[in-house]
XYZ file of C-alpha atoms in Angstrom:
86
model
C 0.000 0.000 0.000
C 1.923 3.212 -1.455
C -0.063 5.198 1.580
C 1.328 4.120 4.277
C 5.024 3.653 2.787
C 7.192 7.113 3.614
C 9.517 8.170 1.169
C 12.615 7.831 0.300
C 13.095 4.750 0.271
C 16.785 2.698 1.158
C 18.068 -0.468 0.244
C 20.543 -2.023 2.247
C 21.899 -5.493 3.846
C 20.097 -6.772 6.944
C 21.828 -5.811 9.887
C 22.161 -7.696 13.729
C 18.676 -6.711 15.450
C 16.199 -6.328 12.014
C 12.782 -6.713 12.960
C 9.735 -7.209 10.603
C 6.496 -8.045 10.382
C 5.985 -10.674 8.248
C 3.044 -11.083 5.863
C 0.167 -12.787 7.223
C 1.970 -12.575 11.013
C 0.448 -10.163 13.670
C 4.290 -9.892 15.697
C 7.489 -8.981 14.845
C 10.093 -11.074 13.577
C 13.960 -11.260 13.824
C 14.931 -10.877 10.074
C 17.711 -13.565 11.098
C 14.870 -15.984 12.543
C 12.741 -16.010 9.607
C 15.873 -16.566 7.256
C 16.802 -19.776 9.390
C 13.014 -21.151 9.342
C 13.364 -20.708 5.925
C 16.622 -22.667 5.837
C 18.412 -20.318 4.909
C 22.660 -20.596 4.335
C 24.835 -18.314 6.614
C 26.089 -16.790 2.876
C 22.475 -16.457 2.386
C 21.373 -14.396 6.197
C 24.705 -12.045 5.286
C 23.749 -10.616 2.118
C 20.134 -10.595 2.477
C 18.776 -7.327 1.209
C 15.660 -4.893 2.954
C 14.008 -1.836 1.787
C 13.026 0.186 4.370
C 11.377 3.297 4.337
C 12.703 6.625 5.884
C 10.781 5.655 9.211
C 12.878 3.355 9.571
C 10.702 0.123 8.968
C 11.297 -2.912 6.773
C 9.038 -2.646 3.647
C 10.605 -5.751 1.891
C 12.626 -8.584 2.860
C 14.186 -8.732 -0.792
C 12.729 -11.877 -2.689
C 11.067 -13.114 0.364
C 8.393 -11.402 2.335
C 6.548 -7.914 2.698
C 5.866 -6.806 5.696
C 2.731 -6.949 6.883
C 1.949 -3.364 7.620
C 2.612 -2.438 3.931
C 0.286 -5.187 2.419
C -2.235 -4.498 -0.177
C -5.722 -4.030 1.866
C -9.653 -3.392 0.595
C -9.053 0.201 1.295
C -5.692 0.350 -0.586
C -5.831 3.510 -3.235
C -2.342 2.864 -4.964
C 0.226 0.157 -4.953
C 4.052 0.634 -4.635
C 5.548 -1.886 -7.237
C 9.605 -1.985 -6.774
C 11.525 -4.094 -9.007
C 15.323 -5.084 -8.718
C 17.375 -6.040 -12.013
C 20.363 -7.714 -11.709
């Protein structure tokens, strides 16, 4: 939901301590916890990237999971769509 995101935007490697709210969950999450029930490599947890906005807050969890207090909802107006090319 473009709304509720606050601009800019950063991308950046998880660091020690990220917290999200994953999609579908009601609590936060470790960003390191959710990457290891995912079975996720060590390789994998180091280079994992976010987006967070300039609050602050996880939007993305690159490739994996939006947080839950960005998702699409019945009163959404516009979507943010963010694409990464390699």
């Amino acid at each position: 939901d473009a709304a509720v995101v606050t601009f800019p935007l950063t991308i950046r490697k998880v660091s020690a301590g990220d917290r999200f709210i994953p999609l579908g969950m009601e609590g936060s999450k470790l960003v390191s916890d959710f990457m290891t029930d995912k079975k996720r490599s060590l390789f994998e947890k180091q280079t994992q990237l976010v987006i967070e906005d300039c609050s602050m807050r996880i939007v993305w969890l690159v490739n994996e999971r939006v947080d839950n207090r960005f998702r699409i909802t019945h009163s959404t107006v516009s979507v943010l769509k963010i694409e990464l090319l390699s």
